């Protein structure tokens, strides 16, 4: 799989809401090869040895966009960059969702919190053939829902406290929508408990399920083994790296 280290100029960086930033950079090589569910590994500061993994949100021509939340030193440094700064980016990395395998079929996209971002390119691809369920803690954390709706995908927002969209978890909305319709596959990304809940519902209903996992990463290339996770392969369990063998796995391989 083609991956590149690029010194890419930032074309746009702006705060979408408190602590959440959209960053676009120009990289023909990464843009040309990027697939939905893959990520880029960004050098956020000369003072930090390790790069930070961020999912690819969108690609338009040679421009790649990511959306990230400030969590610690790396993402804070990244948020302080400005348009014109040259970004050191490695990517596209990992294995994304099986977009082409489900072409023409019904795929529902289920994301929680910052886990919604790797699903956007799938919404753009499947448009009205997909339903999207986005879950957030409360209104203050809602982001990108209008982008998803604009693709033509039927977009539902839920919040834990009901302050925006309907009240509940993505799994509640998933069960509700299943009363009237059933997809061929679900692509999900979010906290582990959410992914497990989504997978269990898929299993009960005979729906294929792909989940994107998050692990702390070092090299991003499968060499340092710091992101190893147990994955069921055939009848055995193997320790595979989330960065190289994932981050997207079949739900049945993980749970
Ligand atoms: C494949 C992948 C895709 C990702 N995509 C996105 C994205 O699109 N948008 C986004 O906002 N974030 C995303 N993340 C999470 C992002 O990489 C971390 O928030 C970031 O690395 C934190 O770096 P930091 O230096 O700011 O914080 P640190 O100082 O390193 O850590 C701050 C806090 O974040 C936690 N943390 C650090 N790394 C991770 C991680 N990988 N997973 C979970 N918690 C972590 C730490 O335990 C600590 O509590 C992704 C992570 C992975 C593995
Ligand atoms: S981050 Fe080094 S092996 Fe995955």
PDB file of C-alpha atoms and ligand atoms in Angstrom:
ATOM      1  CA  UNK A   1       0.000   0.000   0.000  1.00  0.00           C
ATOM      2  CA  UNK A   2       1.395   3.417  -0.947  1.00  0.00           C
ATOM      3  CA  UNK A   3       2.247   5.731   1.921  1.00  0.00           C
ATOM      4  CA  UNK A   4       4.250   8.911   1.940  1.00  0.00           C
ATOM      5  CA  UNK A   5       5.983  11.356   4.238  1.00  0.00           C
ATOM      6  CA  UNK A   6       5.013  14.736   2.931  1.00  0.00           C
ATOM      7  CA  UNK A   7       5.850  18.272   3.933  1.00  0.00           C
ATOM      8  CA  UNK A   8       2.410  19.667   3.280  1.00  0.00           C
ATOM      9  CA  UNK A   9       1.305  23.294   3.521  1.00  0.00           C
ATOM     10  CA  UNK A  10      -1.690  23.908   5.773  1.00  0.00           C
ATOM     11  CA  UNK A  11      -4.367  25.580   3.665  1.00  0.00           C
ATOM     12  CA  UNK A  12      -6.926  26.081   6.415  1.00  0.00           C
ATOM     13  CA  UNK A  13      -7.180  25.693  10.165  1.00  0.00           C
ATOM     14  CA  UNK A  14     -10.184  26.850  12.177  1.00  0.00           C
ATOM     15  CA  UNK A  15     -11.932  26.089  15.437  1.00  0.00           C
ATOM     16  CA  UNK A  16     -15.337  24.461  14.843  1.00  0.00           C
ATOM     17  CA  UNK A  17     -16.327  24.584  18.497  1.00  0.00           C
ATOM     18  CA  UNK A  18     -14.465  24.886  21.771  1.00  0.00           C
ATOM     19  CA  UNK A  19     -11.385  22.622  21.459  1.00  0.00           C
ATOM     20  CA  UNK A  20     -12.329  21.034  18.116  1.00  0.00           C
ATOM     21  CA  UNK A  21     -10.329  22.038  15.037  1.00  0.00           C
ATOM     22  CA  UNK A  22     -10.659  21.444  11.299  1.00  0.00           C
ATOM     23  CA  UNK A  23      -7.307  21.343   9.540  1.00  0.00           C
ATOM     24  CA  UNK A  24      -6.775  21.017   5.772  1.00  0.00           C
ATOM     25  CA  UNK A  25      -3.402  20.488   4.134  1.00  0.00           C
ATOM     26  CA  UNK A  26      -2.303  20.075   0.540  1.00  0.00           C
ATOM     27  CA  UNK A  27      -0.696  16.776  -0.358  1.00  0.00           C
ATOM     28  CA  UNK A  28      -1.250  15.308  -3.787  1.00  0.00           C
ATOM     29  CA  UNK A  29       0.302  11.964  -2.900  1.00  0.00           C
ATOM     30  CA  UNK A  30      -1.702  11.429   0.300  1.00  0.00           C
ATOM     31  CA  UNK A  31      -4.940  12.731  -1.251  1.00  0.00           C
ATOM     32  CA  UNK A  32      -4.600  10.449  -4.278  1.00  0.00           C
ATOM     33  CA  UNK A  33      -4.178   7.339  -2.145  1.00  0.00           C
ATOM     34  CA  UNK A  34      -6.419   8.083   0.848  1.00  0.00           C
ATOM     35  CA  UNK A  35      -9.312   5.736   1.593  1.00  0.00           C
ATOM     36  CA  UNK A  36     -12.209   6.096   4.013  1.00  0.00           C
ATOM     37  CA  UNK A  37     -11.193   4.915   7.497  1.00  0.00           C
ATOM     38  CA  UNK A  38      -7.456   5.412   6.999  1.00  0.00           C
ATOM     39  CA  UNK A  39      -5.481   7.906   9.044  1.00  0.00           C
ATOM     40  CA  UNK A  40      -2.520  10.257   8.820  1.00  0.00           C
ATOM     41  CA  UNK A  41       0.293  10.351  11.374  1.00  0.00           C
ATOM     42  CA  UNK A  42       1.189  13.965  12.104  1.00  0.00           C
ATOM     43  CA  UNK A  43       4.355  15.424  13.582  1.00  0.00           C
ATOM     44  CA  UNK A  44       2.707  18.012  15.830  1.00  0.00           C
ATOM     45  CA  UNK A  45       5.844  19.598  17.274  1.00  0.00           C
ATOM     46  CA  UNK A  46       9.641  19.286  17.073  1.00  0.00           C
ATOM     47  CA  UNK A  47       9.564  18.847  20.861  1.00  0.00           C
ATOM     48  CA  UNK A  48       7.452  15.669  20.602  1.00  0.00           C
ATOM     49  CA  UNK A  49       9.174  12.551  19.335  1.00  0.00           C
ATOM     50  CA  UNK A  50       6.012  10.631  18.447  1.00  0.00           C
ATOM     51  CA  UNK A  51       3.583  11.560  15.710  1.00  0.00           C
ATOM     52  CA  UNK A  52      -0.161  11.648  16.495  1.00  0.00           C
ATOM     53  CA  UNK A  53      -2.738   9.621  14.497  1.00  0.00           C
ATOM     54  CA  UNK A  54      -5.779  11.480  13.134  1.00  0.00           C
ATOM     55  CA  UNK A  55      -8.421  10.004  10.796  1.00  0.00           C
ATOM     56  CA  UNK A  56      -8.845  11.330   7.307  1.00  0.00           C
ATOM     57  CA  UNK A  57     -12.150  13.227   7.288  1.00  0.00           C
ATOM     58  CA  UNK A  58     -12.309  14.272   3.651  1.00  0.00           C
ATOM     59  CA  UNK A  59     -10.364  14.625   0.427  1.00  0.00           C
ATOM     60  CA  UNK A  60     -11.089  17.236  -2.248  1.00  0.00           C
ATOM     61  CA  UNK A  61      -8.578  17.286  -5.106  1.00  0.00           C
ATOM     62  CA  UNK A  62      -5.149  17.511  -3.478  1.00  0.00           C
ATOM     63  CA  UNK A  63      -6.520  18.793  -0.167  1.00  0.00           C
ATOM     64  CA  UNK A  64      -6.864  16.443   2.795  1.00  0.00           C
ATOM     65  CA  UNK A  65      -8.985  17.467   5.787  1.00  0.00           C
ATOM     66  CA  UNK A  66      -8.863  16.150   9.350  1.00  0.00           C
ATOM     67  CA  UNK A  67     -10.906  17.184  12.381  1.00  0.00           C
ATOM     68  CA  UNK A  68      -9.324  16.782  15.799  1.00  0.00           C
ATOM     69  CA  UNK A  69     -10.059  17.494  19.426  1.00  0.00           C
ATOM     70  CA  UNK A  70      -7.388  19.000  21.666  1.00  0.00           C
ATOM     71  CA  UNK A  71      -6.543  16.288  24.201  1.00  0.00           C
ATOM     72  CA  UNK A  72      -2.921  16.840  25.232  1.00  0.00           C
ATOM     73  CA  UNK A  73       0.411  18.331  24.172  1.00  0.00           C
ATOM     74  CA  UNK A  74       0.384  17.067  20.574  1.00  0.00           C
ATOM     75  CA  UNK A  75      -3.090  18.152  19.564  1.00  0.00           C
ATOM     76  CA  UNK A  76      -2.623  21.457  21.453  1.00  0.00           C
ATOM     77  CA  UNK A  77       0.530  22.198  19.412  1.00  0.00           C
ATOM     78  CA  UNK A  78      -1.305  21.238  16.222  1.00  0.00           C
ATOM     79  CA  UNK A  79      -4.190  23.587  17.061  1.00  0.00           C
ATOM     80  CA  UNK A  80      -1.727  26.481  17.341  1.00  0.00           C
ATOM     81  CA  UNK A  81      -0.451  26.110  13.764  1.00  0.00           C
ATOM     82  CA  UNK A  82      -1.645  28.459  11.079  1.00  0.00           C
ATOM     83  CA  UNK A  83      -2.338  28.484   7.333  1.00  0.00           C
ATOM     84  CA  UNK A  84       0.925  28.371   5.378  1.00  0.00           C
ATOM     85  CA  UNK A  85       2.778  26.311   8.022  1.00  0.00           C
ATOM     86  CA  UNK A  86       4.482  23.249   6.551  1.00  0.00           C
ATOM     87  CA  UNK A  87       3.116  20.110   8.194  1.00  0.00           C
ATOM     88  CA  UNK A  88       5.130  16.894   8.389  1.00  0.00           C
ATOM     89  CA  UNK A  89       2.562  14.162   7.612  1.00  0.00           C
ATOM     90  CA  UNK A  90       2.916  10.419   7.087  1.00  0.00           C
ATOM     91  CA  UNK A  91       0.076   8.644   5.333  1.00  0.00           C
ATOM     92  CA  UNK A  92      -2.341   7.416   4.317  1.00  0.00           C
ATOM     93  CA  UNK A  93      -1.955   4.646   6.910  1.00  0.00           C
ATOM     94  CA  UNK A  94      -3.863   1.541   7.901  1.00  0.00           C
ATOM     95  CA  UNK A  95      -6.725  -0.381   6.398  1.00  0.00           C
ATOM     96  CA  UNK A  96     -10.042   1.439   6.082  1.00  0.00           C
ATOM     97  CA  UNK A  97     -13.659   0.342   5.634  1.00  0.00           C
ATOM     98  CA  UNK A  98     -14.657  -2.029   2.789  1.00  0.00           C
ATOM     99  CA  UNK A  99     -16.364   0.740   0.845  1.00  0.00           C
ATOM    100  CA  UNK A 100     -16.324  -0.891  -2.596  1.00  0.00           C
ATOM    101  CA  UNK A 101     -17.426  -4.304  -1.251  1.00  0.00           C
ATOM    102  CA  UNK A 102     -20.789  -2.777  -0.295  1.00  0.00           C
ATOM    103  CA  UNK A 103     -21.192  -0.537  -3.316  1.00  0.00           C
ATOM    104  CA  UNK A 104     -24.882  -0.391  -4.300  1.00  0.00           C
ATOM    105  CA  UNK A 105     -25.907  -1.957  -0.975  1.00  0.00           C
ATOM    106  CA  UNK A 106     -27.374  -0.391   2.147  1.00  0.00           C
ATOM    107  CA  UNK A 107     -24.692   0.651   4.624  1.00  0.00           C
ATOM    108  CA  UNK A 108     -25.470   2.438   7.861  1.00  0.00           C
ATOM    109  CA  UNK A 109     -22.781   4.545   9.514  1.00  0.00           C
ATOM    110  CA  UNK A 110     -22.700   4.783  13.301  1.00  0.00           C
ATOM    111  CA  UNK A 111     -20.269   7.083  15.105  1.00  0.00           C
ATOM    112  CA  UNK A 112     -19.786   8.368  18.620  1.00  0.00           C
ATOM    113  CA  UNK A 113     -17.900  11.548  19.610  1.00  0.00           C
ATOM    114  CA  UNK A 114     -14.663  12.010  17.668  1.00  0.00           C
ATOM    115  CA  UNK A 115     -15.402   8.605  16.113  1.00  0.00           C
ATOM    116  CA  UNK A 116     -17.772  10.205  13.612  1.00  0.00           C
ATOM    117  CA  UNK A 117     -14.965  11.704  11.523  1.00  0.00           C
ATOM    118  CA  UNK A 118     -13.638   8.612   9.673  1.00  0.00           C
ATOM    119  CA  UNK A 119     -17.198   7.881   8.478  1.00  0.00           C
ATOM    120  CA  UNK A 120     -17.756  11.034   6.453  1.00  0.00           C
ATOM    121  CA  UNK A 121     -16.173   9.784   3.202  1.00  0.00           C
ATOM    122  CA  UNK A 122     -18.470   6.749   3.364  1.00  0.00           C
ATOM    123  CA  UNK A 123     -21.509   9.053   3.651  1.00  0.00           C
ATOM    124  CA  UNK A 124     -20.254  10.950   0.595  1.00  0.00           C
ATOM    125  CA  UNK A 125     -19.897   7.672  -1.296  1.00  0.00           C
ATOM    126  CA  UNK A 126     -23.218   6.020  -0.351  1.00  0.00           C
ATOM    127  CA  UNK A 127     -25.318   9.210  -0.097  1.00  0.00           C
ATOM    128  CA  UNK A 128     -29.065   8.381   0.048  1.00  0.00           C
ATOM    129  CA  UNK A 129     -28.261   4.656   0.258  1.00  0.00           C
ATOM    130  CA  UNK A 130     -27.030   5.097   3.801  1.00  0.00           C
ATOM    131  CA  UNK A 131     -28.395   6.122   7.165  1.00  0.00           C
ATOM    132  CA  UNK A 132     -26.113   7.870   9.610  1.00  0.00           C
ATOM    133  CA  UNK A 133     -26.381   7.846  13.401  1.00  0.00           C
ATOM    134  CA  UNK A 134     -24.129  10.314  15.225  1.00  0.00           C
ATOM    135  CA  UNK A 135     -23.926  10.276  19.017  1.00  0.00           C
ATOM    136  CA  UNK A 136     -22.572  12.986  21.339  1.00  0.00           C
ATOM    137  CA  UNK A 137     -22.560  13.721  25.069  1.00  0.00           C
ATOM    138  CA  UNK A 138     -24.565  16.919  24.659  1.00  0.00           C
ATOM    139  CA  UNK A 139     -25.279  19.845  22.302  1.00  0.00           C
ATOM    140  CA  UNK A 140     -21.876  21.395  23.134  1.00  0.00           C
ATOM    141  CA  UNK A 141     -20.094  18.411  21.573  1.00  0.00           C
ATOM    142  CA  UNK A 142     -22.104  18.154  18.348  1.00  0.00           C
ATOM    143  CA  UNK A 143     -20.055  18.608  15.160  1.00  0.00           C
ATOM    144  CA  UNK A 144     -20.227  17.937  11.427  1.00  0.00           C
ATOM    145  CA  UNK A 145     -23.839  16.703  11.506  1.00  0.00           C
ATOM    146  CA  UNK A 146     -24.802  19.168   8.785  1.00  0.00           C
ATOM    147  CA  UNK A 147     -21.936  17.937   6.562  1.00  0.00           C
ATOM    148  CA  UNK A 148     -23.276  14.390   6.883  1.00  0.00           C
ATOM    149  CA  UNK A 149     -26.859  15.481   6.174  1.00  0.00           C
ATOM    150  CA  UNK A 150     -25.677  17.457   3.138  1.00  0.00           C
ATOM    151  CA  UNK A 151     -24.395  14.253   1.483  1.00  0.00           C
ATOM    152  CA  UNK A 152     -28.011  13.091   1.146  1.00  0.00           C
ATOM    153  CA  UNK A 153     -27.621  10.353   3.767  1.00  0.00           C
ATOM    154  CA  UNK A 154     -30.518  10.194   6.255  1.00  0.00           C
ATOM    155  CA  UNK A 155     -28.772  11.640   9.299  1.00  0.00           C
ATOM    156  CA  UNK A 156     -29.868  11.148  12.910  1.00  0.00           C
ATOM    157  CA  UNK A 157     -28.229  12.849  15.876  1.00  0.00           C
ATOM    158  CA  UNK A 158     -28.577  11.589  19.433  1.00  0.00           C
ATOM    159  CA  UNK A 159     -27.220  13.100  22.640  1.00  0.00           C
ATOM    160  CA  UNK A 160     -26.910  11.431  26.041  1.00  0.00           C
ATOM    161  CA  UNK A 161     -28.896  14.249  27.679  1.00  0.00           C
ATOM    162  CA  UNK A 162     -31.309  15.062  24.837  1.00  0.00           C
ATOM    163  CA  UNK A 163     -30.013  18.642  24.502  1.00  0.00           C
ATOM    164  CA  UNK A 164     -29.730  18.195  20.678  1.00  0.00           C
ATOM    165  CA  UNK A 165     -31.400  15.631  18.411  1.00  0.00           C
ATOM    166  CA  UNK A 166     -33.066  12.792  20.269  1.00  0.00           C
ATOM    167  CA  UNK A 167     -32.136  11.630  23.756  1.00  0.00           C
ATOM    168  CA  UNK A 168     -30.300   8.351  24.107  1.00  0.00           C
ATOM    169  CA  UNK A 169     -27.373   6.367  22.781  1.00  0.00           C
ATOM    170  CA  UNK A 170     -26.586   5.459  19.173  1.00  0.00           C
ATOM    171  CA  UNK A 171     -27.584   1.868  19.988  1.00  0.00           C
ATOM    172  CA  UNK A 172     -31.112   3.065  20.964  1.00  0.00           C
ATOM    173  CA  UNK A 173     -31.510   4.864  17.631  1.00  0.00           C
ATOM    174  CA  UNK A 174     -30.027   1.880  15.768  1.00  0.00           C
ATOM    175  CA  UNK A 175     -32.649  -0.467  17.294  1.00  0.00           C
ATOM    176  CA  UNK A 176     -35.424   2.033  16.531  1.00  0.00           C
ATOM    177  CA  UNK A 177     -34.423   2.331  12.853  1.00  0.00           C
ATOM    178  CA  UNK A 178     -34.164  -1.451  12.554  1.00  0.00           C
ATOM    179  CA  UNK A 179     -37.912  -1.665  13.230  1.00  0.00           C
ATOM    180  CA  UNK A 180     -38.545  -0.236   9.750  1.00  0.00           C
ATOM    181  CA  UNK A 181     -35.506  -1.194   7.680  1.00  0.00           C
ATOM    182  CA  UNK A 182     -32.331  -3.307   7.709  1.00  0.00           C
ATOM    183  CA  UNK A 183     -28.919  -2.534   6.213  1.00  0.00           C
ATOM    184  CA  UNK A 184     -26.526  -5.005   4.612  1.00  0.00           C
ATOM    185  CA  UNK A 185     -23.655  -3.632   6.680  1.00  0.00           C
ATOM    186  CA  UNK A 186     -22.788  -1.213   9.443  1.00  0.00           C
ATOM    187  CA  UNK A 187     -19.548   0.771   9.668  1.00  0.00           C
ATOM    188  CA  UNK A 188     -18.902   2.031  13.185  1.00  0.00           C
ATOM    189  CA  UNK A 189     -16.324   4.103  15.052  1.00  0.00           C
ATOM    190  CA  UNK A 190     -16.360   5.344  18.623  1.00  0.00           C
ATOM    191  CA  UNK A 191     -15.684   4.229  22.186  1.00  0.00           C
ATOM    192  CA  UNK A 192     -15.181   0.467  22.704  1.00  0.00           C
ATOM    193  CA  UNK A 193     -18.414   0.015  24.712  1.00  0.00           C
ATOM    194  CA  UNK A 194     -20.382   1.643  21.895  1.00  0.00           C
ATOM    195  CA  UNK A 195     -18.696  -0.546  19.273  1.00  0.00           C
ATOM    196  CA  UNK A 196     -19.490  -3.682  21.262  1.00  0.00           C
ATOM    197  CA  UNK A 197     -23.148  -2.605  21.608  1.00  0.00           C
ATOM    198  CA  UNK A 198     -23.406  -1.921  17.874  1.00  0.00           C
ATOM    199  CA  UNK A 199     -21.747  -5.246  17.049  1.00  0.00           C
ATOM    200  CA  UNK A 200     -24.132  -7.218  19.317  1.00  0.00           C
ATOM    201  CA  UNK A 201     -27.154  -5.687  17.555  1.00  0.00           C
ATOM    202  CA  UNK A 202     -25.613  -6.460  14.141  1.00  0.00           C
ATOM    203  CA  UNK A 203     -24.954 -10.046  15.213  1.00  0.00           C
ATOM    204  CA  UNK A 204     -28.558 -10.549  16.421  1.00  0.00           C
ATOM    205  CA  UNK A 205     -29.860  -9.193  13.114  1.00  0.00           C
ATOM    206  CA  UNK A 206     -27.436 -10.894  10.707  1.00  0.00           C
ATOM    207  CA  UNK A 207     -25.842  -7.605   9.601  1.00  0.00           C
ATOM    208  CA  UNK A 208     -22.160  -7.378   8.590  1.00  0.00           C
ATOM    209  CA  UNK A 209     -20.263  -5.024  10.902  1.00  0.00           C
ATOM    210  CA  UNK A 210     -16.915  -3.241  10.604  1.00  0.00           C
ATOM    211  CA  UNK A 211     -15.438  -1.314  13.522  1.00  0.00           C
ATOM    212  CA  UNK A 212     -12.564   1.130  13.723  1.00  0.00           C
ATOM    213  CA  UNK A 213     -10.405   0.791  16.827  1.00  0.00           C
ATOM    214  CA  UNK A 214      -8.368   3.417  18.650  1.00  0.00           C
ATOM    215  CA  UNK A 215      -5.086   2.572  20.347  1.00  0.00           C
ATOM    216  CA  UNK A 216      -2.220   4.739  21.444  1.00  0.00           C
ATOM    217  CA  UNK A 217       0.318   4.629  18.637  1.00  0.00           C
ATOM    218  CA  UNK A 218       4.044   4.974  18.162  1.00  0.00           C
ATOM    219  CA  UNK A 219       5.398   4.309  14.674  1.00  0.00           C
ATOM    220  CA  UNK A 220       2.043   3.899  12.884  1.00  0.00           C
ATOM    221  CA  UNK A 221       3.706   1.379  10.578  1.00  0.00           C
ATOM    222  CA  UNK A 222       3.470  -1.961  12.364  1.00  0.00           C
ATOM    223  CA  UNK A 223       7.056  -1.919  13.648  1.00  0.00           C
ATOM    224  CA  UNK A 224       7.009  -0.869  17.318  1.00  0.00           C
ATOM    225  CA  UNK A 225       4.100  -3.151  18.348  1.00  0.00           C
ATOM    226  CA  UNK A 226       2.730  -0.622  20.833  1.00  0.00           C
ATOM    227  CA  UNK A 227      -0.777  -0.804  19.322  1.00  0.00           C
ATOM    228  CA  UNK A 228      -1.186  -4.583  19.370  1.00  0.00           C
ATOM    229  CA  UNK A 229      -4.686  -5.943  20.010  1.00  0.00           C
ATOM    230  CA  UNK A 230      -6.068  -9.517  20.105  1.00  0.00           C
ATOM    231  CA  UNK A 231      -7.966 -10.341  16.900  1.00  0.00           C
ATOM    232  CA  UNK A 232      -9.784 -13.611  16.107  1.00  0.00           C
ATOM    233  CA  UNK A 233      -8.455 -15.054  12.860  1.00  0.00           C
ATOM    234  CA  UNK A 234     -10.027 -18.383  11.788  1.00  0.00           C
ATOM    235  CA  UNK A 235     -10.061 -20.503  14.965  1.00  0.00           C
ATOM    236  CA  UNK A 236      -7.222 -18.733  16.759  1.00  0.00           C
ATOM    237  CA  UNK A 237      -6.533 -15.370  18.324  1.00  0.00           C
ATOM    238  CA  UNK A 238      -3.620 -13.383  16.941  1.00  0.00           C
ATOM    239  CA  UNK A 239      -2.036 -10.199  18.259  1.00  0.00           C
ATOM    240  CA  UNK A 240      -2.321  -7.758  15.352  1.00  0.00           C
ATOM    241  CA  UNK A 241      -1.352  -4.111  15.143  1.00  0.00           C
ATOM    242  CA  UNK A 242      -4.173  -1.569  14.961  1.00  0.00           C
ATOM    243  CA  UNK A 243      -2.034   0.788  12.851  1.00  0.00           C
ATOM    244  CA  UNK A 244      -1.169  -1.677  10.071  1.00  0.00           C
ATOM    245  CA  UNK A 245      -3.797  -4.465  10.190  1.00  0.00           C
ATOM    246  CA  UNK A 246      -6.524  -1.978  11.207  1.00  0.00           C
ATOM    247  CA  UNK A 247      -7.710   0.438  12.418  1.00  0.00           C
ATOM    248  CA  UNK A 248     -10.797  -1.110  10.770  1.00  0.00           C
ATOM    249  CA  UNK A 249     -11.563  -4.750  11.577  1.00  0.00           C
ATOM    250  CA  UNK A 250     -14.604  -6.965  11.109  1.00  0.00           C
ATOM    251  CA  UNK A 251     -16.682  -6.784  14.312  1.00  0.00           C
ATOM    252  CA  UNK A 252     -16.630 -10.576  14.627  1.00  0.00           C
ATOM    253  CA  UNK A 253     -12.813 -10.518  14.667  1.00  0.00           C
ATOM    254  CA  UNK A 254     -12.711  -8.176  17.664  1.00  0.00           C
ATOM    255  CA  UNK A 255     -15.685  -9.131  19.913  1.00  0.00           C
TER     256      UNK A 255
HETATM  257  C1  LIG B   1      -6.453   5.533  14.152  1.00  0.00           C
HETATM  258  C2  LIG B   1      -6.763   6.736  15.016  1.00  0.00           C
HETATM  259  C3  LIG B   1      -7.523   7.751  14.482  1.00  0.00           C
HETATM  260  C4  LIG B   1      -7.813   8.889  15.268  1.00  0.00           C
HETATM  261  N1  LIG B   1      -8.575   9.861  14.712  1.00  0.00           N
HETATM  262  C5  LIG B   1      -8.865  10.957  15.431  1.00  0.00           C
HETATM  263  C6  LIG B   1      -9.653  12.017  14.855  1.00  0.00           C
HETATM  264  O1  LIG B   1     -10.092  11.962  13.695  1.00  0.00           O
HETATM  265  N2  LIG B   1      -9.906  13.109  15.617  1.00  0.00           N
HETATM  266  C7  LIG B   1      -9.445  13.201  16.921  1.00  0.00           C
HETATM  267  O2  LIG B   1      -9.734  14.191  17.584  1.00  0.00           O
HETATM  268  N3  LIG B   1      -8.700  12.222  17.479  1.00  0.00           N
HETATM  269  C8  LIG B   1      -8.397  11.113  16.779  1.00  0.00           C
HETATM  270  N4  LIG B   1      -7.624  10.126  17.354  1.00  0.00           N
HETATM  271  C9  LIG B   1      -7.149  10.290  18.729  1.00  0.00           C
HETATM  272  C10 LIG B   1      -5.868  11.132  18.722  1.00  0.00           C
HETATM  273  O3  LIG B   1      -4.836  10.413  18.072  1.00  0.00           O
HETATM  274  C11 LIG B   1      -5.410  11.433  20.170  1.00  0.00           C
HETATM  275  O4  LIG B   1      -6.385  12.244  20.800  1.00  0.00           O
HETATM  276  C12 LIG B   1      -4.087  12.162  20.141  1.00  0.00           C
HETATM  277  O5  LIG B   1      -3.067  11.272  19.716  1.00  0.00           O
HETATM  278  C13 LIG B   1      -3.747  12.683  21.525  1.00  0.00           C
HETATM  279  O6  LIG B   1      -2.458  13.251  21.452  1.00  0.00           O
HETATM  280  P1  LIG B   1      -2.027  14.427  22.429  1.00  0.00           P
HETATM  281  O7  LIG B   1      -0.568  14.602  22.356  1.00  0.00           O
HETATM  282  O8  LIG B   1      -2.873  15.625  22.201  1.00  0.00           O
HETATM  283  O9  LIG B   1      -2.465  13.886  23.821  1.00  0.00           O
HETATM  284  P2  LIG B   1      -1.601  13.017  24.824  1.00  0.00           P
HETATM  285  O10 LIG B   1      -0.922  13.951  25.768  1.00  0.00           O
HETATM  286  O11 LIG B   1      -0.800  11.986  24.134  1.00  0.00           O
HETATM  287  O12 LIG B   1      -2.834  12.323  25.551  1.00  0.00           O
HETATM  288  C14 LIG B   1      -3.916  13.093  26.079  1.00  0.00           C
HETATM  289  C15 LIG B   1      -5.045  12.137  26.458  1.00  0.00           C
HETATM  290  O13 LIG B   1      -5.519  11.442  25.295  1.00  0.00           O
HETATM  291  C16 LIG B   1      -5.407  10.037  25.470  1.00  0.00           C
HETATM  292  N5  LIG B   1      -4.992   9.455  24.189  1.00  0.00           N
HETATM  293  C17 LIG B   1      -3.826   9.668  23.537  1.00  0.00           C
HETATM  294  N6  LIG B   1      -3.792   8.965  22.393  1.00  0.00           N
HETATM  295  C18 LIG B   1      -4.959   8.307  22.326  1.00  0.00           C
HETATM  296  C19 LIG B   1      -5.523   7.415  21.390  1.00  0.00           C
HETATM  297  N7  LIG B   1      -4.879   7.033  20.303  1.00  0.00           N
HETATM  298  N8  LIG B   1      -6.741   6.923  21.647  1.00  0.00           N
HETATM  299  C20 LIG B   1      -7.409   7.279  22.751  1.00  0.00           C
HETATM  300  N9  LIG B   1      -6.922   8.137  23.668  1.00  0.00           N
HETATM  301  C21 LIG B   1      -5.731   8.633  23.458  1.00  0.00           C
HETATM  302  C22 LIG B   1      -4.363   9.842  26.548  1.00  0.00           C
HETATM  303  O14 LIG B   1      -4.553   8.636  27.241  1.00  0.00           O
HETATM  304  C23 LIG B   1      -4.586  11.060  27.438  1.00  0.00           C
HETATM  305  O15 LIG B   1      -5.650  10.845  28.343  1.00  0.00           O
HETATM  306  C24 LIG B   1      -7.336   8.984  16.606  1.00  0.00           C
HETATM  307  C25 LIG B   1      -6.571   7.937  17.136  1.00  0.00           C
HETATM  308  C26 LIG B   1      -6.295   6.821  16.354  1.00  0.00           C
HETATM  309  C27 LIG B   1      -5.495   5.710  16.929  1.00  0.00           C
HETATM  310  S1  LIG B   2       2.083   2.097  16.234  1.00  0.00           S
HETATM  311 FE1  LIG B   2       3.909   0.973  15.991  1.00  0.00          FE
HETATM  312  S2  LIG B   2       3.137  -0.997  15.553  1.00  0.00           S
HETATM  313 FE2  LIG B   2       1.341   0.210  15.597  1.00  0.00          FE
END
